[in-house]
Amino acid sequence: MSITQEHAEDQNLPYNVFAKACPSRGTLEHVTGRWGALTLGALREGSLRFNELRRRVDGVSEKMLSQTLQALERDGLVHREAQPTNPPRVDYELTPLGHQVAGHLLALIRCVEDRMDDVLAAREEYDGRQN
Amino acid sequence: MSITQEHAEDQNLPYNVFAKACPSRGTLEHVTGRWGALTLGALREGSLRFNELRRRVDGVSEKMLSQTLQALERDGLVHREAQPTNPPRVDYELTPLGHQVAGHLLALIRCVEDRMDDVLAAREEYDGRQN
């Protein structure tokens, strides 16, 4: 039995990230995780090679980027294309599903960036109240 | 000198989550973190008490929910209101900024839930290729 069928038959409910056991929660974590969100956001601008992506997602380690890309590829959000060149060259790009998800993420990212002055003002106010 | 001024003067750039040192990256992590996203999503429906929130965000521990709410309150996304009742009652609700951020998050959450059949199909296909 596939995971999809199992889920549907056990619960007879649509997917719901608020339920601990729903597989959608894991996917939400992949796309919103520390590096997942930035990786998807970076790929929204176009396909990138591993090292280009590593430079764009400032601060990510090689290992974490590999793991992030693998989870996103497995979830069908990123397509990995190995070019038959010497040395081998690997490009990563968003799938149509990845584009849709990354579009929502970028809207969220831009909102956070746009409102950072308000966030920092709130932090100062909060910290002032604690002292 | 405030953090805001420091940031603006050092970099003379808008906020950018892709830069490791930008404070917007921390806020993105608070709102997309394992519990931050679900907490904001839950509060989009209206104000909730701590225990109501804990039931809605299935699987969160008391400690993690406290820490999550504190970070979101400090960032100006959540407002905490202690009622002068006996026993004391504490309500949490989104600020206008929190509403804006949570709106983008809910759009992302709904997109992930809507596309989970495709995600699970991609996983099966990926796992089949690995064996």
mmCIF file of C-alpha atoms in Angstrom:
data_model
loop_
_atom_site.group_PDB
_atom_site.id
_atom_site.type_symbol
_atom_site.label_atom_id
_atom_site.label_comp_id
_atom_site.label_asym_id
_atom_site.label_seq_id
_atom_site.Cartn_x
_atom_site.Cartn_y
_atom_site.Cartn_z
ATOM 1 C CA MET A 1 0.000 0.000 0.000
ATOM 2 C CA SER A 2 1.371 3.397 -0.855
ATOM 3 C CA ILE A 3 1.902 6.061 1.778
ATOM 4 C CA THR A 4 -0.743 8.137 0.030
ATOM 5 C CA GLN A 5 -3.367 5.422 0.302
ATOM 6 C CA GLU A 6 -2.393 4.607 3.865
ATOM 7 C CA HIS A 7 -2.850 8.212 4.871
ATOM 8 C CA ALA A 8 -6.154 8.613 3.096
ATOM 9 C CA GLU A 9 -7.592 5.346 4.408
ATOM 10 C CA ASP A 10 -6.441 5.746 7.992
ATOM 11 C CA GLN A 11 -7.686 9.234 8.475
ATOM 12 C CA ASN A 12 -10.096 9.956 5.676
ATOM 13 C CA LEU A 13 -9.161 13.614 5.960
ATOM 14 C CA PRO A 14 -7.371 16.066 3.730
ATOM 15 C CA TYR A 15 -3.735 16.723 4.558
ATOM 16 C CA ASN A 16 -3.332 18.932 7.595
ATOM 17 C CA VAL A 17 0.022 20.292 8.781
ATOM 18 C CA PHE A 18 -1.390 20.869 12.267
ATOM 19 C CA ALA A 19 -1.697 17.105 12.796
ATOM 20 C CA LYS A 20 1.520 15.600 14.108
ATOM 21 C CA ALA A 21 1.324 12.450 11.985
ATOM 22 C CA CYS A 22 0.367 14.097 8.677
ATOM 23 C CA PRO A 23 3.130 13.745 6.071
ATOM 24 C CA SER A 24 2.494 17.343 4.985
ATOM 25 C CA ARG A 25 4.161 18.485 8.202
ATOM 26 C CA GLY A 26 7.478 16.943 7.134
ATOM 27 C CA THR A 27 7.275 18.615 3.739
ATOM 28 C CA LEU A 28 6.465 21.963 5.347
ATOM 29 C CA GLU A 29 9.590 21.494 7.445
ATOM 30 C CA HIS A 30 11.695 20.739 4.369
ATOM 31 C CA VAL A 31 10.525 23.867 2.595
ATOM 32 C CA THR A 32 10.660 26.164 5.621
ATOM 33 C CA GLY A 33 13.721 24.658 7.307
ATOM 34 C CA ARG A 34 16.821 26.706 8.027
ATOM 35 C CA TRP A 35 18.309 26.007 4.581
ATOM 36 C CA GLY A 36 15.324 24.719 2.616
ATOM 37 C CA ALA A 37 13.642 28.119 2.388
ATOM 38 C CA LEU A 38 16.808 29.879 1.239
ATOM 39 C CA THR A 39 17.656 27.125 -1.265
ATOM 40 C CA LEU A 40 14.205 27.252 -2.850
ATOM 41 C CA GLY A 41 14.303 31.055 -2.837
ATOM 42 C CA ALA A 42 17.692 31.085 -4.561
ATOM 43 C CA LEU A 43 16.585 28.609 -7.239
ATOM 44 C CA ARG A 44 13.514 30.709 -8.041
ATOM 45 C CA GLU A 45 15.870 32.987 -9.977
ATOM 46 C CA GLY A 46 17.006 30.158 -12.257
ATOM 47 C CA SER A 47 19.005 26.926 -12.309
ATOM 48 C CA LEU A 48 22.275 26.928 -10.381
ATOM 49 C CA ARG A 49 25.232 24.628 -9.928
ATOM 50 C CA PHE A 50 26.039 23.273 -6.493
ATOM 51 C CA ASN A 51 28.822 25.766 -5.812
ATOM 52 C CA GLU A 52 26.833 28.720 -7.142
ATOM 53 C CA LEU A 53 24.027 27.743 -4.829
ATOM 54 C CA ARG A 54 26.432 27.410 -1.938
ATOM 55 C CA ARG A 55 27.688 30.950 -2.483
ATOM 56 C CA ARG A 56 24.165 32.330 -2.821
ATOM 57 C CA VAL A 57 22.939 30.671 0.382
ATOM 58 C CA ASP A 58 25.553 32.408 2.509
ATOM 59 C CA GLY A 59 26.701 30.326 5.480
ATOM 60 C CA VAL A 60 25.455 26.886 4.423
ATOM 61 C CA SER A 61 27.949 24.020 4.684
ATOM 62 C CA GLU A 62 28.539 21.586 1.832
ATOM 63 C CA LYS A 63 27.001 18.794 3.872
ATOM 64 C CA MET A 64 23.877 20.738 4.844
ATOM 65 C CA LEU A 65 23.316 21.942 1.285
ATOM 66 C CA SER A 66 23.620 18.355 0.007
ATOM 67 C CA GLN A 67 21.116 17.082 2.534
ATOM 68 C CA THR A 68 18.751 19.985 1.850
ATOM 69 C CA LEU A 69 18.858 19.418 -1.907
ATOM 70 C CA GLN A 70 18.314 15.698 -1.459
ATOM 71 C CA ALA A 71 15.185 16.233 0.670
ATOM 72 C CA LEU A 72 13.837 18.805 -1.811
ATOM 73 C CA GLU A 73 14.559 16.487 -4.745
ATOM 74 C CA ARG A 74 12.840 13.584 -3.007
ATOM 75 C CA ASP A 75 9.765 15.753 -2.365
ATOM 76 C CA GLY A 76 9.640 16.593 -6.080
ATOM 77 C CA LEU A 77 10.471 20.279 -5.634
ATOM 78 C CA VAL A 78 13.961 20.331 -7.142
ATOM 79 C CA HIS A 79 15.269 18.618 -10.262
ATOM 80 C CA ARG A 80 18.913 17.511 -10.319
ATOM 81 C CA GLU A 81 20.513 17.264 -13.736
ATOM 82 C CA ALA A 82 23.973 15.738 -14.097
ATOM 83 C CA GLN A 83 25.630 16.918 -17.320
ATOM 84 C CA PRO A 84 27.816 14.333 -19.090
ATOM 85 C CA THR A 85 30.823 16.665 -19.136
ATOM 86 C CA ASN A 86 34.331 16.214 -17.827
ATOM 87 C CA PRO A 87 34.521 17.231 -15.017
ATOM 88 C CA PRO A 88 30.870 16.312 -14.387
ATOM 89 C CA ARG A 89 28.602 19.270 -13.847
ATOM 90 C CA VAL A 90 25.419 19.147 -11.821
ATOM 91 C CA ASP A 91 22.651 21.698 -12.197
ATOM 92 C CA TYR A 92 19.728 22.150 -9.842
ATOM 93 C CA GLU A 93 16.461 23.719 -10.857
ATOM 94 C CA LEU A 94 12.944 23.982 -9.520
ATOM 95 C CA THR A 95 10.235 21.675 -10.807
ATOM 96 C CA PRO A 96 6.840 23.289 -11.577
ATOM 97 C CA LEU A 97 5.724 22.228 -8.080
ATOM 98 C CA GLY A 98 8.906 23.731 -6.619
ATOM 99 C CA HIS A 99 8.158 27.001 -8.469
ATOM 100 C CA GLN A 100 4.733 27.180 -6.898
ATOM 101 C CA VAL A 101 6.052 26.533 -3.381
ATOM 102 C CA ALA A 102 9.027 28.879 -3.841
ATOM 103 C CA GLY A 103 6.698 31.643 -5.033
ATOM 104 C CA HIS A 104 4.894 31.578 -1.683
ATOM 105 C CA LEU A 105 8.216 31.429 0.159
ATOM 106 C CA LEU A 106 9.591 34.431 -1.702
ATOM 107 C CA ALA A 107 6.466 36.426 -0.905
ATOM 108 C CA LEU A 108 7.065 35.568 2.756
ATOM 109 C CA ILE A 109 10.782 36.404 2.526
ATOM 110 C CA ARG A 110 10.069 39.785 0.911
ATOM 111 C CA CYS A 111 7.460 40.558 3.541
ATOM 112 C CA VAL A 112 9.971 39.807 6.333
ATOM 113 C CA GLU A 113 12.682 41.882 4.627
ATOM 114 C CA ASP A 114 10.278 44.784 4.052
ATOM 115 C CA ARG A 115 9.118 44.828 7.647
ATOM 116 C CA MET A 116 12.489 44.349 9.395
ATOM 117 C CA ASP A 117 12.576 47.936 10.665
ATOM 118 C CA ASP A 118 9.331 47.239 12.511
ATOM 119 C CA VAL A 119 10.667 43.912 13.804
ATOM 120 C CA LEU A 120 13.844 45.524 15.133
ATOM 121 C CA ALA A 121 11.866 48.354 16.744
ATOM 122 C CA ALA A 122 9.626 45.749 18.420
ATOM 123 C CA ARG A 123 12.701 43.923 19.747
ATOM 124 C CA GLU A 124 14.115 47.078 21.284
ATOM 125 C CA GLU A 125 10.807 47.837 22.892
ATOM 126 C CA TYR A 126 10.492 44.251 24.209
ATOM 127 C CA ASP A 127 14.053 44.174 25.564
ATOM 128 C CA GLY A 128 13.480 47.548 27.242
ATOM 129 C CA ARG A 129 10.441 46.125 29.044
ATOM 130 C CA GLN A 130 12.472 43.164 30.365
ATOM 131 C CA ASN A 131 15.103 45.367 32.024
ATOM 132 C CA MET B 1 23.448 52.963 18.427
ATOM 133 C CA SER B 2 20.406 50.846 17.645
ATOM 134 C CA ILE B 3 20.678 47.570 15.783
ATOM 135 C CA THR B 4 18.711 49.166 12.962
ATOM 136 C CA GLN B 5 21.168 52.018 12.542
ATOM 137 C CA GLU B 6 24.149 49.709 12.895
ATOM 138 C CA HIS B 7 22.840 47.503 10.154
ATOM 139 C CA ALA B 8 21.978 50.358 7.824
ATOM 140 C CA GLU B 9 25.298 52.123 8.323
ATOM 141 C CA ASP B 10 27.496 49.061 8.068
ATOM 142 C CA GLN B 11 25.987 47.715 4.928
ATOM 143 C CA ASN B 12 24.015 50.502 3.329
ATOM 144 C CA LEU B 13 21.821 47.830 1.792
ATOM 145 C CA PRO B 14 18.241 46.747 2.251
ATOM 146 C CA TYR B 15 17.668 43.716 4.437
ATOM 147 C CA ASN B 16 18.574 40.491 2.701
ATOM 148 C CA VAL B 17 17.852 37.040 4.139
ATOM 149 C CA PHE B 18 20.501 35.496 1.883
ATOM 150 C CA ALA B 19 23.252 37.349 3.789
ATOM 151 C CA LYS B 20 24.378 35.381 6.835
ATOM 152 C CA ALA B 21 24.712 38.446 9.093
ATOM 153 C CA CYS B 22 21.424 40.135 8.161
ATOM 154 C CA PRO B 23 18.988 40.236 11.099
ATOM 155 C CA SER B 24 16.148 39.375 8.717
ATOM 156 C CA ARG B 25 17.519 35.825 8.540
ATOM 157 C CA GLY B 26 16.849 35.306 12.259
ATOM 158 C CA THR B 27 13.296 36.577 11.885
ATOM 159 C CA LEU B 28 12.704 34.339 8.881
ATOM 160 C CA GLU B 29 13.851 31.438 11.057
ATOM 161 C CA HIS B 30 11.456 32.408 13.842
ATOM 162 C CA VAL B 31 8.500 32.546 11.486
ATOM 163 C CA THR B 32 9.392 29.436 9.473
ATOM 164 C CA GLY B 33 10.851 27.378 12.328
ATOM 165 C CA ARG B 34 9.435 23.994 13.277
ATOM 166 C CA TRP B 35 6.875 25.546 15.664
ATOM 167 C CA GLY B 36 6.867 29.198 14.627
ATOM 168 C CA ALA B 37 5.049 28.554 11.359
ATOM 169 C CA LEU B 38 2.356 26.418 12.989
ATOM 170 C CA THR B 39 1.905 28.852 15.890
ATOM 171 C CA LEU B 40 1.438 31.823 13.556
ATOM 172 C CA GLY B 41 -0.853 29.756 11.336
ATOM 173 C CA ALA B 42 -2.995 28.742 14.326
ATOM 174 C CA LEU B 43 -3.284 32.311 15.609
ATOM 175 C CA ARG B 44 -4.443 33.542 12.190
ATOM 176 C CA GLU B 45 -7.844 32.106 13.089
ATOM 177 C CA GLY B 46 -8.138 34.289 16.199
ATOM 178 C CA SER B 47 -6.710 34.799 19.673
ATOM 179 C CA LEU B 48 -6.010 31.679 21.708
ATOM 180 C CA ARG B 49 -4.986 30.833 25.233
ATOM 181 C CA PHE B 50 -1.762 28.965 25.844
ATOM 182 C CA ASN B 51 -3.411 25.576 26.311
ATOM 183 C CA GLU B 52 -5.721 26.032 23.332
ATOM 184 C CA LEU B 53 -2.700 26.834 21.228
ATOM 185 C CA ARG B 54 -0.877 23.823 22.571
ATOM 186 C CA ARG B 55 -3.722 21.535 21.527
ATOM 187 C CA ARG B 56 -3.956 23.132 18.084
ATOM 188 C CA VAL B 57 -0.220 22.821 17.404
ATOM 189 C CA ASP B 58 -0.263 19.060 17.851
ATOM 190 C CA GLY B 59 2.997 17.669 19.256
ATOM 191 C CA VAL B 60 4.543 20.851 20.636
ATOM 192 C CA SER B 61 5.873 20.694 24.213
ATOM 193 C CA GLU B 62 5.022 23.337 26.767
ATOM 194 C CA LYS B 63 8.632 24.505 26.799
ATOM 195 C CA MET B 64 8.936 24.788 23.016
ATOM 196 C CA LEU B 65 5.632 26.629 22.708
ATOM 197 C CA SER B 66 6.745 29.101 25.401
ATOM 198 C CA GLN B 67 10.033 29.744 23.651
ATOM 199 C CA THR B 68 8.328 30.063 20.272
ATOM 200 C CA LEU B 69 5.776 32.562 21.587
ATOM 201 C CA GLN B 70 8.480 34.568 23.302
ATOM 202 C CA ALA B 71 10.530 34.898 20.095
ATOM 203 C CA LEU B 72 7.409 35.851 18.113
ATOM 204 C CA GLU B 73 6.391 38.390 20.760
ATOM 205 C CA ARG B 74 9.878 39.912 20.779
ATOM 206 C CA ASP B 75 9.786 40.237 16.975
ATOM 207 C CA GLY B 76 6.480 42.112 17.261
ATOM 208 C CA LEU B 77 4.411 39.390 15.573
ATOM 209 C CA VAL B 78 2.403 38.182 18.553
ATOM 210 C CA HIS B 79 0.744 40.171 21.327
ATOM 211 C CA ARG B 80 0.486 38.607 24.783
ATOM 212 C CA GLU B 81 -2.333 39.822 26.983
ATOM 213 C CA ALA B 82 -2.515 38.740 30.613
ATOM 214 C CA GLN B 83 -6.066 39.083 31.943
ATOM 215 C CA PRO B 84 -6.348 40.168 35.587
ATOM 216 C CA THR B 85 -8.511 37.173 36.478
ATOM 217 C CA ASN B 86 -8.091 34.494 39.091
ATOM 218 C CA PRO B 87 -6.615 32.162 37.973
ATOM 219 C CA PRO B 88 -4.706 34.461 35.604
ATOM 220 C CA ARG B 89 -5.549 33.954 31.973
ATOM 221 C CA VAL B 90 -3.167 34.719 29.129
ATOM 222 C CA ASP B 91 -4.330 35.290 25.575
ATOM 223 C CA TYR B 92 -2.147 35.379 22.509
ATOM 224 C CA GLU B 93 -3.087 37.133 19.305
ATOM 225 C CA LEU B 94 -1.384 38.304 16.146
ATOM 226 C CA THR B 95 -0.326 41.924 15.778
ATOM 227 C CA PRO B 96 -1.081 43.600 12.418
ATOM 228 C CA LEU B 97 2.494 42.716 11.365
ATOM 229 C CA GLY B 98 1.945 39.134 12.533
ATOM 230 C CA HIS B 99 -1.239 38.980 10.434
ATOM 231 C CA GLN B 100 0.648 40.012 7.348
ATOM 232 C CA VAL B 101 3.400 37.436 7.896
ATOM 233 C CA ALA B 102 0.927 34.695 8.873
ATOM 234 C CA GLY B 103 -1.083 35.352 5.702
ATOM 235 C CA HIS B 104 1.929 34.460 3.569
ATOM 236 C CA LEU B 105 2.628 31.436 5.754
ATOM 237 C CA LEU B 106 -0.919 30.144 5.450
ATOM 238 C CA ALA B 107 -0.763 30.507 1.671
ATOM 239 C CA LEU B 108 2.390 28.384 1.765
ATOM 240 C CA ILE B 109 0.840 25.848 4.160
ATOM 241 C CA ARG B 110 -2.271 25.482 1.981
ATOM 242 C CA CYS B 111 -0.102 25.058 -1.109
ATOM 243 C CA VAL B 112 1.878 22.257 0.587
ATOM 244 C CA GLU B 113 -1.305 20.553 1.812
ATOM 245 C CA ASP B 114 -2.929 20.854 -1.619
ATOM 246 C CA ARG B 115 0.062 19.344 -3.391
ATOM 247 C CA MET B 116 0.878 16.528 -0.963
ATOM 248 C CA ASP B 117 -0.336 13.830 -3.348
ATOM 249 C CA ASP B 118 2.257 15.053 -5.847
ATOM 250 C CA VAL B 119 4.932 15.206 -3.138
ATOM 251 C CA LEU B 120 4.220 11.638 -2.013
ATOM 252 C CA ALA B 121 4.222 10.394 -5.601
ATOM 253 C CA ALA B 122 7.589 12.106 -6.146
ATOM 254 C CA ARG B 123 8.964 10.409 -3.032
ATOM 255 C CA GLU B 124 7.910 6.976 -4.210
ATOM 256 C CA GLU B 125 9.462 7.607 -7.590
ATOM 257 C CA TYR B 126 12.698 8.879 -5.983
ATOM 258 C CA ASP B 127 12.934 5.953 -3.557
ATOM 259 C CA GLY B 128 12.306 3.530 -6.434
ATOM 260 C CA ARG B 129 15.274 5.015 -8.313
ATOM 261 C CA GLN B 130 17.577 4.557 -5.296
ATOM 262 C CA ASN B 131 16.881 0.807 -4.975
#
